[in-house]
DNA sequence: TATGAATGAGAGTTCATTCAT
DNA sequence: AATGAATGAACTCTCATTCAT
């Protein structure tokens, strides 16, 4: 479930996979607690290995962070899929948002990517795996008349970004207040409300927005 | 109008106060455009003075940023005061939120403090000057039956934080979408809605929340 | 004479020019003795300043090395100009080659650039300043019937490269043997010898050759 | 023919000698193409074995390079021997030089050792196997009156070093120009020319020269 | 008082070599 | 005997802050 990307035809490594796991675990922890600006040395130390080891497993800090975040995105995608299985379109959508926020509210690094849109690669994940079921959830809810027609998928995406901001600020003191704001936001998305100003973002605009900002991590980006 | 907080009994010096203004102007611009991670060298260069001069006027980068942000907070306070002059409690409150967001949506550094709650000092500003009329606005609106009773001033504060997150992401591509989400959020704060989960933050909690996170700027905080 | 590039309209820096000189002196020494792979930390230490200081004056190691080598190229150009003043075309040419080798034979870093053709920028120097009088020297000697017609300027350039190889090997033990090989090479370049195999390089080919190899220094080149 | 120097009384082991061959083959290729700064990991990967295996067979990167270069030196020795079989002393000598350069012109690593005189060990090879017939070739040519008397074997050695410099620079663009310079150099070595400045190196000096420079490879020499 | 040069700790990354499996 | 993961010192470059001029 938590196992990592066995990307290519690599047969599997021996017990050195243990270190990879140690590193991923450390990265999960460190990046979640201290954000993505945490040092690779810190991660390595937390994992109990040398920095060089980190670089054996991951090309650079960015790759390690991506690996860790990919896992979360995968989990979120799974949740989105599961939400589609709910026969109640609205409940499915809301349930997904909550499950996504459950993850985001305890993961500072995750919030940072979502809020800062660091780089293409993560976005790829977001789009390829998550975007699809996410869009499906929204459109299904709209088709079912549970969500107003003039709302876009990007509205829901930005909704979680907003809740991230709340979670960011309140993680240490009131880690569940985001639920309050979710509750505040949802009614406005149901049909029947007053018309909304400032058109919602198209998917393309959302992508553009997330692409626009600081793509650098480790020197100058994916390199 | 443009003169800055000569907090204590310092009489004011010669035309070297001009440098202070130059620095503040540069800092306003640079921090607004590039965020607080901009270099003090950059600010000094933009101001046309040496870095040393910056350090003569401000203890460290943090202090300069604070000075600049204090101005904005002062402006926001003024807007809050003005909003209290509106006889319509709800319109006043909403008008204030919009004016605050007008400032925040074009000021990346400002958004960063608000979203990250860098340090005590800024908060002081927030509380001492802004908080009071802000609270008054909210309470007046509640007294007038325009805002539901179980909503706190912190809810409105976090509301702007959330919109900051939106503005952050869309500044380059759709700089006014935050209005859409403001419109989405406001109805829920009016009386008559369903009860809200997860108690709103008290003022103390809000303060605490903003205190909790990354106090470091320049090494490890105010030093 | 040894003063450095006052490139632009910079009025002149105060006594911090002293450190620049210290750095250049140290770089001259260190690069000449140990070659270009010497550490910037080493240069800084030798100069008695911190690394940061080095980076204040020079964007990167490459720039510092270039600055030092530019000086030498300038000196070589001056020698070439002086050689053109000699009314004896052949003596002028040979004198220039000897003076160039006098510099190269005691400067390992210089030899490395000449032999390895590190990067465009140095080449620019070589071409813009040195190439012109060098070509003039050669062509004048050819016009005077002192150099065979089928010899190109590149032949003389490569001739010094070859002597660099000798100097490289014998610097510590027999620092003047290169003169022996110069004496060995020169007769062949005079008119009347047997035809030479393998066409001489054109100027373009020479440039191409020097461009071809390892352009990286400090990560990935001039960046 | 392809088997390698089993120096001492080691009987020879099983088919794990195959790995040695794989490594040598890979090293031949990699060092020839990319020079001696190529990574041992690269060599191992090219060989299809682990780095550890490389370290089982060779004490360090240096040893592997030496082994590979020993082969080339052996080949060169063979060519020298063959050249001695030519009844024409001059033709034999020149033929040898050409055959040596044929090897050197396509082998960057080889040129690097010859030009940089990395360490004792290689030199041993050079002296023990190559030096002897080389000296014989030269002396025979001198005895035959084909080479001027004041020329030493070291002159011919340095001659090839010089051509290496040319080859180094022109490998990618004009891989045969070295022949031009060989042709340029040879006439000067025949009897009857003007006396040469700067005494030629003695064999001892040549050895000393090659010993003098950068003995470090892998930290600080053979370790 | 203003300047801007100097500092140096720290970040990301590489690679020869060692050693557990 | 073979593997290839682990190590960690070394290198280049950045930037907040100090201090000599």
Short mmCIF file of N, CA, C and O in Angstrom, two decimals, chain D residues 40-112:
data_model
loop_
_atom_site.label_atom_id
_atom_site.label_comp_id
_atom_site.label_asym_id
_atom_site.label_seq_id
_atom_site.Cartn_x
_atom_site.Cartn_y
_atom_site.Cartn_z
N UNK D 40 34.81 5.21 -12.12
CA UNK D 40 34.95 3.77 -12.05
C UNK D 40 33.59 3.10 -12.14
O UNK D 40 33.46 1.99 -12.67
N UNK D 41 32.61 3.78 -11.64
CA UNK D 41 31.25 3.26 -11.79
C UNK D 41 30.89 3.12 -13.26
O UNK D 41 30.25 2.15 -13.66
N UNK D 42 31.29 4.08 -14.04
CA UNK D 42 31.01 4.02 -15.47
C UNK D 42 31.67 2.81 -16.08
O UNK D 42 31.05 2.07 -16.84
N UNK D 43 32.92 2.63 -15.74
CA UNK D 43 33.64 1.48 -16.29
C UNK D 43 32.94 0.19 -15.88
O UNK D 43 32.69 -0.68 -16.72
N UNK D 44 32.62 0.09 -14.61
CA UNK D 44 31.97 -1.13 -14.13
C UNK D 44 30.64 -1.35 -14.85
O UNK D 44 30.34 -2.45 -15.29
N UNK D 45 29.88 -0.30 -14.98
CA UNK D 45 28.59 -0.42 -15.66
C UNK D 45 28.80 -0.89 -17.09
O UNK D 45 28.14 -1.81 -17.55
N UNK D 46 29.75 -0.26 -17.77
CA UNK D 46 30.04 -0.66 -19.15
C UNK D 46 30.46 -2.13 -19.20
O UNK D 46 30.16 -2.83 -20.16
N UNK D 47 31.14 -2.56 -18.15
CA UNK D 47 31.60 -3.95 -18.12
C UNK D 47 30.48 -4.91 -17.73
O UNK D 47 30.59 -6.11 -17.91
N UNK D 48 29.43 -4.34 -17.19
CA UNK D 48 28.33 -5.19 -16.75
C UNK D 48 28.60 -5.87 -15.43
O UNK D 48 27.99 -6.89 -15.10
N UNK D 49 29.50 -5.32 -14.64
CA UNK D 49 29.78 -5.89 -13.32
C UNK D 49 29.62 -4.80 -12.26
O UNK D 49 29.42 -3.63 -12.59
N UNK D 50 29.71 -5.18 -11.02
CA UNK D 50 29.61 -4.20 -9.95
C UNK D 50 30.94 -3.52 -9.71
O UNK D 50 31.98 -4.04 -10.08
N UNK D 51 30.88 -2.35 -9.07
CA UNK D 51 32.13 -1.65 -8.77
C UNK D 51 33.00 -2.49 -7.88
O UNK D 51 34.23 -2.48 -8.01
N UNK D 52 32.37 -3.15 -6.95
CA UNK D 52 33.11 -3.98 -6.00
C UNK D 52 34.00 -4.96 -6.73
O UNK D 52 35.14 -5.19 -6.32
N UNK D 53 33.48 -5.51 -7.79
CA UNK D 53 34.26 -6.44 -8.58
C UNK D 53 35.52 -5.77 -9.11
O UNK D 53 36.61 -6.36 -9.12
N UNK D 54 35.35 -4.56 -9.56
CA UNK D 54 36.51 -3.81 -10.04
C UNK D 54 37.56 -3.71 -8.93
O UNK D 54 38.75 -3.90 -9.17
N UNK D 55 37.08 -3.48 -7.72
CA UNK D 55 38.02 -3.32 -6.61
C UNK D 55 38.59 -4.65 -6.14
O UNK D 55 39.59 -4.69 -5.45
N UNK D 56 37.94 -5.73 -6.50
CA UNK D 56 38.54 -7.01 -6.19
C UNK D 56 39.74 -7.27 -7.10
O UNK D 56 40.75 -7.80 -6.70
N UNK D 57 39.59 -6.84 -8.33
CA UNK D 57 40.65 -7.12 -9.30
C UNK D 57 41.74 -6.05 -9.33
O UNK D 57 42.87 -6.33 -9.68
N UNK D 58 41.33 -4.84 -8.97
CA UNK D 58 42.30 -3.74 -9.05
C UNK D 58 42.21 -2.90 -7.78
O UNK D 58 41.11 -2.56 -7.35
N UNK D 59 43.33 -2.62 -7.21
CA UNK D 59 43.35 -1.93 -5.92
C UNK D 59 42.56 -0.63 -5.94
O UNK D 59 41.90 -0.26 -4.97
N UNK D 60 42.62 0.05 -7.03
CA UNK D 60 41.88 1.31 -7.15
C UNK D 60 41.79 1.70 -8.63
O UNK D 60 42.33 1.02 -9.50
N UNK D 61 41.14 2.76 -8.85
CA UNK D 61 40.94 3.23 -10.21
C UNK D 61 42.28 3.32 -10.95
O UNK D 61 42.39 2.92 -12.12
N UNK D 62 43.24 3.81 -10.24
CA UNK D 62 44.56 3.95 -10.78
C UNK D 62 45.11 2.63 -11.32
O UNK D 62 45.67 2.58 -12.42
N UNK D 63 44.96 1.60 -10.54
CA UNK D 63 45.48 0.30 -10.95
C UNK D 63 44.81 -0.19 -12.22
O UNK D 63 45.45 -0.77 -13.10
N UNK D 64 43.53 0.03 -12.29
CA UNK D 64 42.80 -0.41 -13.47
C UNK D 64 43.30 0.35 -14.70
O UNK D 64 43.58 -0.24 -15.75
N UNK D 65 43.42 1.64 -14.51
CA UNK D 65 43.93 2.44 -15.63
C UNK D 65 45.31 1.95 -16.03
O UNK D 65 45.61 1.79 -17.22
N UNK D 66 46.12 1.68 -15.04
CA UNK D 66 47.48 1.21 -15.33
C UNK D 66 47.45 -0.09 -16.13
O UNK D 66 48.17 -0.26 -17.11
N UNK D 67 46.58 -0.98 -15.67
CA UNK D 67 46.50 -2.27 -16.34
C UNK D 67 46.18 -2.07 -17.81
O UNK D 67 46.78 -2.67 -18.70
N UNK D 68 45.21 -1.21 -18.05
CA UNK D 68 44.79 -0.95 -19.41
C UNK D 68 45.92 -0.31 -20.21
O UNK D 68 46.17 -0.66 -21.37
N UNK D 69 46.59 0.59 -19.56
CA UNK D 69 47.65 1.29 -20.29
C UNK D 69 48.86 0.40 -20.48
O UNK D 69 49.58 0.52 -21.48
N UNK D 70 49.06 -0.50 -19.54
CA UNK D 70 50.15 -1.46 -19.71
C UNK D 70 50.01 -2.21 -21.02
O UNK D 70 50.98 -2.45 -21.74
N UNK D 71 48.77 -2.58 -21.28
CA UNK D 71 48.53 -3.29 -22.53
C UNK D 71 48.99 -2.46 -23.72
O UNK D 71 49.66 -2.96 -24.63
N UNK D 72 48.60 -1.19 -23.68
CA UNK D 72 48.97 -0.34 -24.82
C UNK D 72 50.48 -0.20 -24.88
O UNK D 72 51.07 -0.23 -25.96
N UNK D 73 51.08 -0.06 -23.72
CA UNK D 73 52.53 0.05 -23.72
C UNK D 73 53.16 -1.23 -24.26
O UNK D 73 54.16 -1.19 -24.98
N UNK D 74 52.54 -2.33 -23.92
CA UNK D 74 53.04 -3.60 -24.45
C UNK D 74 52.94 -3.60 -25.96
O UNK D 74 53.88 -3.99 -26.67
N UNK D 75 51.81 -3.18 -26.43
CA UNK D 75 51.63 -3.09 -27.89
C UNK D 75 52.69 -2.19 -28.50
O UNK D 75 53.30 -2.52 -29.53
N UNK D 76 52.89 -1.08 -27.86
CA UNK D 76 53.89 -0.16 -28.38
C UNK D 76 55.28 -0.80 -28.36
O UNK D 76 56.07 -0.63 -29.31
N UNK D 77 55.55 -1.53 -27.30
CA UNK D 77 56.84 -2.23 -27.24
C UNK D 77 56.97 -3.20 -28.40
O UNK D 77 58.02 -3.29 -29.05
N UNK D 78 55.89 -3.90 -28.63
CA UNK D 78 55.91 -4.86 -29.73
C UNK D 78 56.21 -4.15 -31.05
O UNK D 78 57.01 -4.61 -31.87
N UNK D 79 55.54 -3.01 -31.19
CA UNK D 79 55.81 -2.25 -32.41
C UNK D 79 57.26 -1.79 -32.47
O UNK D 79 57.87 -1.76 -33.54
N UNK D 80 57.79 -1.46 -31.33
CA UNK D 80 59.20 -1.05 -31.31
C UNK D 80 60.09 -2.21 -31.71
O UNK D 80 61.03 -2.05 -32.50
N UNK D 81 59.77 -3.37 -31.15
CA UNK D 81 60.55 -4.56 -31.51
C UNK D 81 60.46 -4.81 -33.02
O UNK D 81 61.46 -5.02 -33.71
N UNK D 82 59.25 -4.74 -33.51
CA UNK D 82 59.05 -4.95 -34.93
C UNK D 82 59.84 -3.94 -35.74
O UNK D 82 60.44 -4.28 -36.78
N UNK D 83 59.85 -2.72 -35.24
CA UNK D 83 60.56 -1.68 -35.97
C UNK D 83 62.05 -1.97 -36.03
O UNK D 83 62.72 -1.63 -37.00
N UNK D 84 62.52 -2.61 -34.96
CA UNK D 84 63.94 -2.97 -34.95
C UNK D 84 64.24 -4.02 -36.02
O UNK D 84 65.39 -4.19 -36.45
N UNK D 85 63.23 -4.73 -36.43
CA UNK D 85 63.43 -5.76 -37.44
C UNK D 85 63.58 -5.16 -38.83
O UNK D 85 64.08 -5.79 -39.75
N UNK D 86 63.13 -3.95 -38.94
CA UNK D 86 63.31 -3.27 -40.25
C UNK D 86 64.79 -3.01 -40.47
O UNK D 86 65.46 -2.46 -39.59
N UNK D 87 65.25 -3.37 -41.62
CA UNK D 87 66.69 -3.19 -41.80
C UNK D 87 67.05 -1.72 -41.98
O UNK D 87 68.19 -1.32 -41.77
N UNK D 88 66.07 -0.92 -42.34
CA UNK D 88 66.33 0.51 -42.49
C UNK D 88 66.12 1.20 -41.15
O UNK D 88 64.98 1.29 -40.66
N UNK D 89 67.18 1.69 -40.58
CA UNK D 89 67.12 2.24 -39.23
C UNK D 89 66.18 3.43 -39.14
O UNK D 89 65.38 3.57 -38.22
N UNK D 90 66.27 4.31 -40.10
CA UNK D 90 65.43 5.51 -40.06
C UNK D 90 63.97 5.16 -40.29
O UNK D 90 63.08 5.59 -39.56
N UNK D 91 63.75 4.36 -41.30
CA UNK D 91 62.37 3.95 -41.59
C UNK D 91 61.77 3.22 -40.39
O UNK D 91 60.61 3.39 -40.04
N UNK D 92 62.61 2.42 -39.75
CA UNK D 92 62.15 1.72 -38.57
C UNK D 92 61.73 2.70 -37.48
O UNK D 92 60.65 2.57 -36.89
N UNK D 93 62.59 3.64 -37.23
CA UNK D 93 62.29 4.62 -36.17
C UNK D 93 61.03 5.40 -36.48
O UNK D 93 60.11 5.49 -35.66
N UNK D 94 60.97 5.93 -37.67
CA UNK D 94 59.79 6.71 -38.05
C UNK D 94 58.53 5.85 -38.02
O UNK D 94 57.46 6.27 -37.55
N UNK D 95 58.68 4.65 -38.53
CA UNK D 95 57.53 3.74 -38.51
C UNK D 95 57.03 3.52 -37.10
O UNK D 95 55.82 3.51 -36.84
N UNK D 96 57.97 3.35 -36.21
CA UNK D 96 57.55 3.16 -34.82
C UNK D 96 56.82 4.38 -34.29
O UNK D 96 55.76 4.27 -33.66
N UNK D 97 57.38 5.54 -34.55
CA UNK D 97 56.73 6.75 -34.06
C UNK D 97 55.30 6.85 -34.60
O UNK D 97 54.37 7.20 -33.88
N UNK D 98 55.17 6.53 -35.87
CA UNK D 98 53.83 6.60 -36.45
C UNK D 98 52.89 5.59 -35.82
O UNK D 98 51.73 5.91 -35.52
N UNK D 99 53.41 4.40 -35.61
CA UNK D 99 52.52 3.39 -35.03
C UNK D 99 52.15 3.78 -33.60
O UNK D 99 51.02 3.57 -33.16
N UNK D 100 53.10 4.36 -32.89
CA UNK D 100 52.80 4.81 -31.53
C UNK D 100 51.72 5.89 -31.56
O UNK D 100 50.76 5.87 -30.79
N UNK D 101 51.89 6.80 -32.50
CA UNK D 101 50.92 7.88 -32.59
C UNK D 101 49.56 7.39 -33.06
O UNK D 101 48.52 7.95 -32.70
N UNK D 102 49.57 6.33 -33.87
CA UNK D 102 48.28 5.76 -34.26
C UNK D 102 47.50 5.34 -33.02
O UNK D 102 46.28 5.50 -32.95
N UNK D 103 48.22 4.80 -32.08
CA UNK D 103 47.57 4.39 -30.83
C UNK D 103 47.15 5.60 -30.01
O UNK D 103 46.03 5.70 -29.52
N UNK D 104 48.08 6.51 -29.85
CA UNK D 104 47.84 7.64 -28.99
C UNK D 104 46.75 8.57 -29.51
O UNK D 104 45.99 9.16 -28.73
N UNK D 105 46.68 8.67 -30.80
CA UNK D 105 45.74 9.65 -31.37
C UNK D 105 44.28 9.25 -31.16
O UNK D 105 43.39 10.08 -31.27
N UNK D 106 44.06 8.00 -30.84
CA UNK D 106 42.67 7.58 -30.62
C UNK D 106 42.41 7.22 -29.16
O UNK D 106 41.37 6.65 -28.84
N UNK D 107 43.35 7.52 -28.30
CA UNK D 107 43.20 7.09 -26.92
C UNK D 107 43.47 8.25 -25.95
O UNK D 107 44.62 8.53 -25.59
N UNK D 108 42.42 8.86 -25.56
CA UNK D 108 42.55 10.05 -24.73
C UNK D 108 43.22 9.77 -23.39
O UNK D 108 44.06 10.55 -22.93
N UNK D 109 42.88 8.66 -22.80
CA UNK D 109 43.48 8.31 -21.52
C UNK D 109 44.98 8.13 -21.66
O UNK D 109 45.77 8.60 -20.83
N UNK D 110 45.35 7.45 -22.69
CA UNK D 110 46.77 7.24 -22.95
C UNK D 110 47.51 8.56 -23.10
O UNK D 110 48.57 8.79 -22.51
N UNK D 111 46.92 9.45 -23.86
CA UNK D 111 47.55 10.76 -24.03
C UNK D 111 47.68 11.46 -22.68
O UNK D 111 48.69 12.11 -22.39
N UNK D 112 46.67 11.31 -21.86
CA UNK D 112 46.73 11.97 -20.56
C UNK D 112 47.91 11.51 -19.72
O UNK D 112 48.61 12.31 -19.12
#
